[in-house]
Amino acid sequence: MKTQEFLSKTPCMAFSGGRILTMNRSEPEVQAIIFQNGKILAAGQREIIQSYENVTTIDLKGKTLIPGFIDSHIHLSFGAFLPEWVDLHGCSSKEEVLSKMKMYADAHPQTEWIVGFPWFDLHYGGYDISREELDDAIASKPAILIHTSFHTLLANTKACNKVGINQESQDPDSGIIEKREDGEVSGVLLEAACVPVLAQALSISTRRYADLIERAARDLHRFGITAIHDPGVTPDTEAAYRLLHAEQRLPVSVLMMPHGKALLDNSIGDRLDGQPFGCGDEQLRVGPVKVFGDGATQKTTAFSFQMGDHTISSGEYRNDFQTTLLEAVRHGFQVCVHCVGNRTVDAVLDTFECAKKESQPGFILRPRFEHLNLLYKEQISRLASMNCCVSIQPQFLSRAGKLNQFPITQGTWFAYRDLMENGVPLGGSSDYPGGFMDGRDVIACISMGATMSDRKGNVVSSDQIMPFEEWLWIYTAGSAYVGNQEHERGMLAEGMVADFVILDGPLDPVSPPVVAETWIRGTRVYSRDNENLEM
């Protein structure tokens, strides 16, 4: 074991000369940070630098140093496919969507599946498209439009035939194969019905998949993101991550959250007999099992709320998450559950209560929820009493203007402050590439959360506003906690990973700072003044 005297004489580096926010509640701000070999050696007053004989000090020049951002819910392994797909961002008409799909298919004759993303249907302010219209654009090979929510897709006839979906097909558990009055398949698939299509459309060699993930991960540096939680790690995805790790090519730290054979698949199979929860190192680790409690459409999200004297209820939660959740906990895994609707919350909490009784001796269950867009006070109290934590996405405040058209008299939209004040830790995240903006832009998302607005003047749940600096905690120490990584990262303290972000500008949501530099394991990987840095 290396002595303190040895460490003090070994070359190391220090930051000083600006604000240093540690995200450590017991010592929130220090004057200097010493780091070496990818780890923080010390944090304290500027005088600690004098304890090290061979130190290079970096002057922050008044900027702010914080731990690296941790995106606690980013579908990196899904977003990695974007360069391989038809980019439908900004399409202003149905005709433009179909034209782009056709042009891509004509230009890529060797591509087996033509995939367009993101598709916004009429409910999301876009355009409904029929299977026949997609057939007219692409008839010779399978083609699909994946909804911006990931929870719906439109398949052309070739795609339906490829996976055996036809007039006789029955809805799978927790899935809908939409059919017309005459029984014909419309081509629209919801939730678990998407699984066989996604499993084939996203099939790719491990080597190619790893290359795509590496490229997507490297792009996170400019946002200050140094670590992620991927909540949809299929067996193919895990193989790609492990290849990157073996070849030392992971640009960010990854917490893999095991999932089924494709996104939206709650059947995790024999993965529970593989590497257990927590296995790995600081670069690649096995995290909680991911299951879907409900979906993201009106039919598949279980909401219930009061508007005036009326109770509005819609959708149903999935009937297949309970078995996987219980079995995962029996195997010693933590579990996180996609849970948008407030009616789903109660069903998931009930299942976690059952799971706690069946867990292994000594296992401390930390129930994790994803999203939680609408909550009642009683549910927040129950979440707190059960040691729960939540990964949230302030980018969904971009729908604030729409929500204000339907004021509710019970419950709270995006009850972020209430959760925190009741002792429910929050982690910040993007849900990229889903949603209505680029959620990887942590500063933009923090600015929305700190104003509870859509950045267009529309504010929802103004009583949930929290300071900008509290949101920095959510995206660092908070995200580490929801990933069971609080002893490894998320704070600037002795022994923690030396991942840093340097912010330039005031910590003000109206005039927010920019990411000036990103450091991973003590090495600068991004500089706003030189964006071509490589690890």
Coordinates of C-alpha atoms in Angstrom, one line a residue:
M1 CA 0.0 0.0 0.0
K2 CA 1.4 3.4 -1.0
T3 CA 2.1 5.7 1.9
Q4 CA 0.9 9.3 2.2
E5 CA 4.6 10.4 2.0
F6 CA 5.1 8.5 -1.3
L7 CA 1.9 10.0 -2.8
S8 CA 3.0 13.5 -1.7
K9 CA 6.2 13.1 -3.7
T10 CA 4.7 11.5 -6.8
P11 CA 3.7 13.9 -9.6
C12 CA 0.1 15.0 -9.3
M13 CA -2.2 17.8 -10.3
A14 CA -4.4 20.4 -8.6
F15 CA -7.2 22.8 -9.4
S16 CA -7.5 26.1 -7.6
G17 CA -8.4 29.7 -8.3
G18 CA -12.1 29.4 -8.7
R19 CA -15.3 28.1 -7.1
I20 CA -15.0 24.4 -6.4
L21 CA -18.4 22.8 -5.6
T22 CA -17.9 19.4 -4.2
M23 CA -21.5 18.2 -4.1
N24 CA -20.6 16.8 -0.7
R25 CA -23.3 18.1 1.7
S26 CA -20.8 18.0 4.7
E27 CA -18.2 20.2 2.8
P28 CA -20.0 21.9 -0.1
E29 CA -17.2 24.1 -1.2
V30 CA -13.4 24.0 -1.1
Q31 CA -10.5 26.0 -2.5
A32 CA -8.4 23.2 -4.0
I33 CA -8.6 19.7 -5.4
I34 CA -5.5 17.3 -5.7
F35 CA -5.7 14.4 -8.0
Q36 CA -3.5 11.7 -9.3
N37 CA -3.8 8.5 -11.4
G38 CA -7.5 9.1 -12.1
K39 CA -8.4 9.5 -8.4
I40 CA -8.9 12.5 -6.1
L41 CA -6.2 12.6 -3.4
A42 CA -7.5 15.5 -1.3
A43 CA -10.0 18.4 -1.2
G44 CA -9.7 21.3 1.1
Q45 CA -8.3 24.8 1.6
R46 CA -5.6 26.1 -0.8
E47 CA -2.9 25.3 1.7
I48 CA -3.2 21.5 1.0
I49 CA -1.4 22.0 -2.2
Q50 CA 1.8 22.8 -0.2
S51 CA 1.6 19.2 1.2
Y52 CA 2.6 17.9 -2.2
E53 CA 6.1 18.4 -3.5
N54 CA 5.6 17.5 -7.2
V55 CA 2.3 19.2 -8.1
T56 CA 1.1 21.0 -11.2
T57 CA -1.5 23.5 -10.3
I58 CA -4.2 24.6 -12.8
D59 CA -5.6 28.0 -12.3
L60 CA -9.4 28.0 -12.8
K61 CA -9.3 31.7 -13.4
G62 CA -12.6 32.3 -11.6
K63 CA -14.5 29.4 -13.3
T64 CA -16.5 26.8 -11.4
L65 CA -15.3 23.2 -11.0
I66 CA -17.8 20.5 -10.2
P67 CA -17.9 16.7 -10.5
G68 CA -18.5 15.3 -14.0
F69 CA -22.2 15.1 -15.0
I70 CA -23.8 11.6 -14.8
D71 CA -26.7 11.1 -17.2
S72 CA -28.7 8.5 -15.2
H73 CA -31.1 7.6 -18.0
I74 CA -29.7 7.8 -21.5
H75 CA -30.4 5.2 -24.2
L76 CA -26.8 5.5 -25.6
S77 CA -27.0 2.1 -27.2
F78 CA -30.2 3.0 -29.0
G79 CA -29.1 6.5 -29.9
A80 CA -25.9 5.0 -31.3
F81 CA -27.9 3.8 -34.3
L82 CA -28.9 7.3 -35.4
P83 CA -26.1 7.6 -38.0
E84 CA -27.5 4.4 -39.6
W85 CA -31.0 5.7 -39.7
V86 CA -33.1 8.3 -41.6
D87 CA -33.0 11.5 -39.7
L88 CA -36.6 12.8 -39.4
H89 CA -35.8 15.8 -37.1
G90 CA -37.5 18.9 -38.4
C91 CA -39.8 17.2 -40.9
S92 CA -42.7 19.6 -41.4
S93 CA -45.1 17.3 -43.3
K94 CA -46.0 13.7 -44.0
E95 CA -44.7 14.1 -47.5
E96 CA -41.3 15.1 -46.2
V97 CA -41.1 12.1 -43.9
L98 CA -41.9 9.7 -46.7
S99 CA -39.7 11.4 -49.2
K100 CA -36.7 11.2 -46.8
M101 CA -37.4 7.5 -46.2
K102 CA -37.6 6.8 -50.0
M103 CA -34.4 8.8 -50.8
Y104 CA -32.5 6.9 -48.1
A105 CA -33.7 3.5 -49.3
D106 CA -32.7 4.4 -52.9
A107 CA -29.3 5.6 -51.8
H108 CA -28.6 2.5 -49.6
P109 CA -29.7 -0.5 -51.7
Q110 CA -27.6 -2.9 -49.4
T111 CA -29.3 -1.9 -46.2
E112 CA -31.8 -4.6 -45.2
W113 CA -34.0 -2.5 -42.9
I114 CA -34.8 1.2 -43.4
V115 CA -35.4 2.9 -40.1
G116 CA -36.7 6.4 -39.6
F117 CA -36.4 8.3 -36.3
P118 CA -38.0 10.3 -34.7
W119 CA -41.5 10.0 -35.9
F120 CA -44.0 12.4 -34.4
D121 CA -47.6 11.2 -34.8
L122 CA -50.7 13.4 -34.7
H123 CA -51.0 13.1 -30.9
Y124 CA -47.4 14.5 -30.6
G125 CA -48.0 17.4 -33.0
G126 CA -46.8 15.5 -36.1
Y127 CA -48.5 13.4 -38.8
D128 CA -50.3 10.0 -38.8
I129 CA -49.0 7.9 -41.6
S130 CA -50.6 4.7 -42.9
R131 CA -48.9 1.4 -43.7
E132 CA -49.9 1.8 -47.3
E133 CA -48.3 5.2 -47.5
L134 CA -45.1 3.8 -46.1
D135 CA -45.5 0.9 -48.6
D136 CA -45.7 3.5 -51.5
A137 CA -42.4 5.0 -50.4
I138 CA -40.6 1.7 -49.7
A139 CA -42.2 -1.6 -50.9
S140 CA -39.2 -3.8 -51.6
K141 CA -37.7 -4.1 -48.1
P142 CA -38.7 -3.8 -44.5
A143 CA -39.2 -0.2 -43.3
I144 CA -40.2 1.3 -40.0
L145 CA -40.8 4.7 -38.4
I146 CA -39.9 4.7 -34.7
H147 CA -41.9 7.1 -32.6
T148 CA -40.0 9.7 -30.6
S149 CA -41.1 8.0 -27.4
F150 CA -39.7 4.6 -28.5
H151 CA -42.9 3.1 -27.4
T152 CA -44.7 3.0 -30.8
L153 CA -43.6 2.2 -34.4
L154 CA -45.1 2.1 -37.8
A155 CA -44.1 -0.9 -39.9
N156 CA -44.7 -1.3 -43.7
T157 CA -46.0 -4.6 -45.1
K158 CA -42.6 -6.1 -45.7
A159 CA -41.6 -5.5 -42.1
C160 CA -44.8 -7.0 -40.8
N161 CA -44.4 -10.0 -43.0
K162 CA -40.7 -10.3 -41.9
V163 CA -41.7 -10.9 -38.2
G164 CA -44.9 -12.8 -38.9
I165 CA -47.4 -10.1 -38.0
N166 CA -50.7 -10.5 -39.9
Q167 CA -54.5 -10.4 -39.6
E168 CA -54.5 -13.5 -37.4
S169 CA -51.8 -12.2 -35.0
Q170 CA -53.0 -11.7 -31.4
D171 CA -51.8 -8.9 -29.1
P172 CA -48.8 -10.0 -27.0
D173 CA -48.8 -9.5 -23.2
S174 CA -48.5 -5.7 -22.7
G175 CA -48.5 -5.0 -26.4
I176 CA -51.0 -3.9 -29.0
I177 CA -51.1 -4.8 -32.7
E178 CA -53.4 -2.1 -34.0
K179 CA -56.0 -3.3 -36.4
R180 CA -58.7 -1.7 -38.5
E181 CA -62.4 -2.4 -38.5
D182 CA -61.9 -5.0 -41.2
G183 CA -59.3 -6.8 -39.2
E184 CA -56.4 -5.7 -41.3
V185 CA -53.1 -4.8 -39.6
S186 CA -52.7 -1.0 -39.6
G187 CA -48.9 -1.3 -39.2
V188 CA -48.9 0.6 -35.9
L189 CA -47.4 -1.4 -33.0
L190 CA -47.4 -0.4 -29.4
E191 CA -45.2 -1.4 -26.5
A192 CA -44.3 -5.1 -26.4
A193 CA -45.7 -5.6 -29.9
C194 CA -42.6 -3.7 -31.1
V195 CA -40.2 -6.2 -29.7
P196 CA -39.9 -8.7 -32.6
V197 CA -39.5 -5.8 -35.1
L198 CA -36.8 -4.0 -33.0
A199 CA -35.0 -7.2 -32.4
Q200 CA -34.5 -7.7 -36.1
A201 CA -34.2 -4.1 -37.3
L202 CA -31.4 -3.4 -34.7
S203 CA -29.5 -6.6 -35.4
I204 CA -25.8 -5.8 -36.1
S205 CA -22.4 -7.3 -35.6
T206 CA -20.8 -6.8 -32.2
R207 CA -17.8 -5.0 -33.7
R208 CA -19.9 -2.5 -35.7
Y209 CA -22.2 -2.0 -32.7
A210 CA -19.2 -1.2 -30.5
D211 CA -17.9 1.3 -33.0
L212 CA -21.3 3.1 -33.1
I213 CA -21.5 3.2 -29.3
E214 CA -18.0 4.6 -29.0
R215 CA -18.8 7.4 -31.4
A216 CA -22.0 8.3 -29.6
A217 CA -20.3 8.2 -26.2
R218 CA -17.4 10.4 -27.3
D219 CA -20.0 13.1 -28.3
L220 CA -21.1 13.3 -24.7
H221 CA -17.9 15.1 -23.6
R222 CA -19.0 18.4 -25.0
F223 CA -22.0 18.4 -22.6
G224 CA -19.8 17.6 -19.6
I225 CA -21.1 14.1 -19.3
T226 CA -18.5 11.7 -17.9
A227 CA -20.7 8.7 -16.9
I228 CA -24.0 7.2 -17.9
H229 CA -26.6 4.7 -16.9
D230 CA -28.0 2.9 -20.0
P231 CA -31.5 1.6 -19.2
G232 CA -31.9 -0.8 -22.0
V233 CA -28.9 -3.1 -22.2
T234 CA -29.9 -6.2 -24.3
P235 CA -27.6 -9.2 -24.6
D236 CA -26.3 -7.7 -27.9
T237 CA -25.7 -4.4 -26.2
E238 CA -23.8 -5.9 -23.3
A239 CA -21.5 -7.8 -25.7
A240 CA -20.7 -4.5 -27.4
Y241 CA -20.0 -2.7 -24.2
R242 CA -17.8 -5.5 -23.0
L243 CA -15.8 -5.4 -26.2
L244 CA -15.2 -1.7 -25.8
H245 CA -14.2 -2.2 -22.2
A246 CA -11.8 -5.0 -23.1
E247 CA -10.2 -2.8 -25.7
Q248 CA -10.1 0.2 -23.4
R249 CA -12.2 2.2 -25.8
L250 CA -15.1 3.3 -23.5
P251 CA -15.1 7.2 -23.7
V252 CA -17.4 7.4 -20.6
S253 CA -18.1 5.2 -17.6
V254 CA -21.1 3.0 -18.2
L255 CA -23.6 1.4 -15.8
M256 CA -25.3 -1.3 -17.7
M257 CA -29.0 -1.9 -16.8
P258 CA -29.9 -5.4 -18.1
H259 CA -33.0 -5.7 -20.2
G260 CA -34.7 -8.2 -22.5
K261 CA -33.8 -9.1 -26.1
A262 CA -34.9 -5.7 -27.4
L263 CA -36.1 -2.4 -26.0
L264 CA -39.6 -2.8 -24.3
D265 CA -39.0 -6.5 -23.6
N266 CA -39.6 -7.3 -19.9
S267 CA -38.7 -11.0 -20.4
I268 CA -35.1 -10.9 -19.2
G269 CA -34.6 -14.6 -19.7
D270 CA -31.4 -16.2 -18.2
R271 CA -29.5 -12.9 -17.8
L272 CA -30.2 -13.1 -14.1
D273 CA -27.8 -16.1 -14.0
G274 CA -25.0 -14.0 -15.6
Q275 CA -22.7 -11.4 -14.0
P276 CA -24.5 -10.1 -10.8
F277 CA -25.5 -6.6 -9.8
G278 CA -22.5 -4.4 -9.0
C279 CA -20.0 -6.6 -10.9
G280 CA -17.4 -4.7 -12.8
D281 CA -15.1 -1.7 -12.3
E282 CA -15.4 2.0 -12.5
Q283 CA -15.5 2.0 -16.3
L284 CA -18.1 -0.7 -16.8
R285 CA -20.4 -2.1 -14.1
V286 CA -23.6 -4.1 -14.0
G287 CA -26.5 -2.0 -12.6
P288 CA -30.2 -2.5 -11.8
V289 CA -32.4 -4.6 -14.0
K290 CA -34.7 -2.4 -16.2
V291 CA -38.4 -3.2 -16.6
F292 CA -41.3 -1.2 -18.0
G293 CA -44.2 -0.6 -15.6
D294 CA -46.2 1.3 -18.2
G295 CA -45.7 2.9 -21.6
A296 CA -45.8 6.4 -23.1
T297 CA -49.1 6.5 -25.0
Q298 CA -52.6 7.3 -23.9
K299 CA -53.5 3.7 -24.1
T300 CA -50.5 2.4 -22.2
T301 CA -49.8 5.0 -19.5
A302 CA -52.0 4.6 -16.4
F303 CA -53.0 8.1 -15.3
S304 CA -55.7 9.2 -12.9
F305 CA -56.2 12.9 -11.9
Q306 CA -58.8 15.4 -10.9
M307 CA -59.9 18.3 -13.2
G308 CA -62.5 20.3 -11.3
D309 CA -65.2 17.9 -10.3
H310 CA -64.2 15.3 -12.8
T311 CA -61.8 12.3 -12.4
I312 CA -59.9 11.6 -15.6
S313 CA -58.4 8.2 -16.1
S314 CA -56.6 6.7 -19.0
G315 CA -54.5 3.7 -20.0
E316 CA -53.3 0.6 -18.2
Y317 CA -50.0 -0.4 -16.8
R318 CA -48.2 -3.5 -18.1
N319 CA -49.1 -6.9 -16.7
D320 CA -45.7 -8.4 -17.2
F321 CA -43.3 -6.3 -15.0
Q322 CA -44.1 -7.9 -11.6
T323 CA -42.7 -11.4 -12.4
T324 CA -39.4 -10.0 -13.7
L325 CA -39.0 -7.5 -10.8
L326 CA -39.6 -10.2 -8.2
E327 CA -37.2 -12.7 -9.8
A328 CA -34.5 -10.1 -10.2
V329 CA -34.6 -9.1 -6.5
R330 CA -34.5 -12.8 -5.6
H331 CA -31.3 -13.0 -7.6
G332 CA -29.7 -10.1 -5.8
F333 CA -30.4 -7.4 -8.4
Q334 CA -31.6 -3.9 -7.8
V335 CA -34.4 -3.0 -10.2
C336 CA -35.5 0.2 -11.9
V337 CA -39.0 0.6 -13.3
H338 CA -40.2 2.9 -16.1
C339 CA -43.2 4.5 -14.5
V340 CA -44.9 7.5 -16.1
G341 CA -48.5 7.3 -14.9
N342 CA -49.4 7.8 -11.2
R343 CA -51.7 4.7 -11.1
T344 CA -48.7 2.7 -12.1
V345 CA -46.7 4.0 -9.1
D346 CA -49.0 2.3 -6.6
A347 CA -48.8 -1.1 -8.5
V348 CA -45.0 -0.9 -8.7
L349 CA -44.6 0.1 -5.0
D350 CA -46.9 -2.9 -4.1
T351 CA -44.6 -5.2 -6.0
F352 CA -41.4 -3.8 -4.4
E353 CA -43.0 -4.4 -1.0
C354 CA -43.5 -8.0 -2.0
A355 CA -39.9 -8.2 -3.4
K356 CA -38.4 -6.9 -0.1
K357 CA -39.9 -9.9 1.7
E358 CA -38.4 -12.3 -0.8
S359 CA -34.9 -10.7 -1.0
Q360 CA -31.8 -12.4 0.1
P361 CA -30.6 -12.0 3.8
G362 CA -28.7 -8.7 4.1
F363 CA -29.8 -7.4 0.8
I364 CA -30.8 -3.7 1.1
L365 CA -33.4 -3.0 -1.5
R366 CA -33.2 0.5 -3.2
P367 CA -36.3 0.7 -5.4
R368 CA -35.6 3.0 -8.4
F369 CA -38.2 4.7 -10.5
E370 CA -37.8 6.3 -13.9
H371 CA -39.8 9.5 -14.8
L372 CA -42.7 9.8 -12.3
N373 CA -44.4 12.7 -14.1
L374 CA -47.5 12.9 -11.9
L375 CA -47.7 12.2 -8.2
Y376 CA -50.0 12.5 -5.2
K377 CA -48.7 13.6 -1.8
E378 CA -49.5 10.1 -0.4
Q379 CA -47.3 8.5 -3.0
I380 CA -44.4 10.8 -2.3
S381 CA -44.6 9.8 1.4
R382 CA -44.7 6.2 0.5
L383 CA -41.7 6.5 -1.9
A384 CA -39.7 8.1 0.9
S385 CA -40.7 5.5 3.5
M386 CA -39.6 2.7 1.1
N387 CA -36.0 4.0 0.5
C388 CA -36.9 4.8 -3.2
C389 CA -34.9 7.0 -5.6
V390 CA -35.9 8.5 -8.9
S391 CA -34.2 9.3 -12.2
I392 CA -35.9 12.4 -13.7
Q393 CA -35.8 14.2 -17.0
P394 CA -36.5 18.0 -16.9
Q395 CA -36.5 18.1 -20.7
F396 CA -40.1 16.9 -20.5
L397 CA -41.0 20.4 -19.1
S398 CA -40.9 21.3 -22.8
R399 CA -44.6 20.1 -22.7
A400 CA -45.4 22.6 -19.9
G401 CA -47.4 24.8 -22.2
K402 CA -49.7 21.9 -23.1
L403 CA -50.1 20.8 -19.4
N404 CA -51.2 24.3 -18.4
Q405 CA -54.2 23.9 -20.7
F406 CA -55.5 21.2 -18.3
P407 CA -55.1 22.4 -14.7
I408 CA -55.4 19.6 -12.2
T409 CA -56.9 20.0 -8.7
Q410 CA -55.1 17.0 -7.1
G411 CA -51.6 15.8 -7.6
T412 CA -48.5 17.6 -8.9
W413 CA -46.8 17.5 -12.3
F414 CA -43.1 17.0 -12.0
A415 CA -43.0 17.1 -8.2
Y416 CA -39.2 17.4 -8.1
R417 CA -38.9 19.7 -5.0
D418 CA -41.5 17.8 -3.0
L419 CA -39.6 14.5 -3.7
M420 CA -36.3 16.0 -2.6
E421 CA -37.7 17.7 0.5
N422 CA -39.4 14.4 1.6
G423 CA -36.1 12.6 1.3
V424 CA -36.4 10.9 -2.1
P425 CA -33.0 11.3 -3.9
L426 CA -33.2 12.4 -7.5
G427 CA -30.8 11.8 -10.4
G428 CA -30.8 13.9 -13.5
S429 CA -31.0 12.5 -17.0
S430 CA -31.8 13.0 -20.6
D431 CA -33.8 10.0 -22.0
Y432 CA -31.8 10.7 -25.2
P433 CA -32.6 10.3 -28.0
G434 CA -36.2 10.4 -27.0
G435 CA -38.2 13.5 -26.2
F436 CA -38.6 16.9 -27.7
M437 CA -35.1 18.4 -27.5
D438 CA -31.5 17.2 -27.1
G439 CA -31.6 16.1 -23.5
R440 CA -27.9 15.6 -23.5
D441 CA -27.6 19.3 -23.0
V442 CA -27.3 19.2 -19.2
I443 CA -27.1 22.9 -18.7
A444 CA -30.2 23.5 -20.8
C445 CA -32.1 20.9 -18.8
I446 CA -30.9 22.3 -15.5
S447 CA -32.0 25.7 -16.6
M448 CA -35.5 24.3 -17.4
G449 CA -35.7 22.5 -14.0
A450 CA -34.5 25.6 -12.1
T451 CA -37.3 27.6 -13.6
M452 CA -39.9 24.8 -14.1
S453 CA -40.4 26.1 -17.6
D454 CA -40.2 25.2 -21.2
R455 CA -37.8 28.1 -22.0
K456 CA -40.7 29.7 -23.9
G457 CA -42.3 31.5 -21.0
N458 CA -44.6 28.6 -20.0
V459 CA -44.2 27.5 -16.3
V460 CA -45.7 24.5 -14.7
S461 CA -45.7 23.6 -11.0
S462 CA -43.9 26.8 -10.0
D463 CA -43.9 25.6 -6.4
Q464 CA -41.4 22.9 -7.5
I465 CA -38.6 25.4 -8.4
M466 CA -35.2 24.6 -6.9
P467 CA -31.9 26.6 -7.2
F468 CA -29.5 26.0 -10.1
E469 CA -26.9 24.7 -7.7
E470 CA -29.3 22.1 -6.3
W471 CA -29.8 20.9 -9.9
L472 CA -26.1 20.5 -10.2
W473 CA -26.2 18.2 -7.2
I474 CA -29.0 16.2 -8.9
Y475 CA -26.9 15.7 -12.0
T476 CA -23.8 14.6 -10.1
A477 CA -24.2 13.2 -6.5
G478 CA -27.9 12.5 -7.1
S479 CA -27.2 10.5 -10.2
A480 CA -24.4 8.6 -8.5
Y481 CA -26.8 7.7 -5.7
V482 CA -29.6 6.3 -8.0
G483 CA -27.0 4.1 -9.6
N484 CA -25.6 2.9 -6.3
Q485 CA -22.3 4.6 -7.2
E486 CA -22.2 7.2 -4.4
H487 CA -18.9 5.7 -3.0
E488 CA -17.3 5.9 -6.4
R489 CA -18.2 9.2 -8.1
G490 CA -20.5 12.2 -8.1
M491 CA -18.6 14.2 -5.4
L492 CA -15.2 15.8 -5.1
A493 CA -13.8 14.0 -2.2
E494 CA -10.8 11.8 -1.3
G495 CA -10.9 8.5 -3.2
M496 CA -13.5 9.5 -5.7
V497 CA -13.0 9.2 -9.5
A498 CA -11.3 12.3 -10.9
D499 CA -14.1 13.3 -13.3
F500 CA -14.6 17.0 -13.6
V501 CA -16.5 19.7 -15.4
I502 CA -15.4 23.3 -15.6
L503 CA -18.2 25.8 -16.0
D504 CA -17.7 29.3 -17.4
G505 CA -20.3 31.8 -16.4
P506 CA -22.8 32.5 -13.6
L507 CA -24.9 29.7 -12.1
D508 CA -28.0 31.3 -13.3
P509 CA -30.8 29.6 -15.2
V510 CA -31.7 32.8 -17.2
S511 CA -28.1 33.3 -18.3
P512 CA -26.5 29.9 -17.7
P513 CA -22.9 28.9 -17.8
V514 CA -21.3 26.9 -20.6
V515 CA -19.2 23.8 -20.3
A516 CA -15.6 25.0 -20.8
E517 CA -13.8 21.7 -20.1
T518 CA -14.5 18.1 -19.3
W519 CA -12.0 15.8 -17.5
I520 CA -12.3 12.1 -17.2
R521 CA -10.0 10.1 -14.7
G522 CA -7.8 13.1 -14.4
T523 CA -7.4 13.7 -18.2
R524 CA -8.9 16.6 -20.1
V525 CA -11.1 15.1 -22.9
Y526 CA -12.9 18.3 -24.0
S527 CA -12.1 22.0 -24.2
R528 CA -14.5 24.5 -25.6
D529 CA -11.5 26.3 -27.0
N530 CA -10.3 23.1 -28.7
E531 CA -13.1 20.7 -29.5
N532 CA -10.8 18.2 -31.2
L533 CA -9.3 16.7 -28.0
E534 CA -9.1 12.9 -27.9
M535 CA -8.8 10.7 -24.9

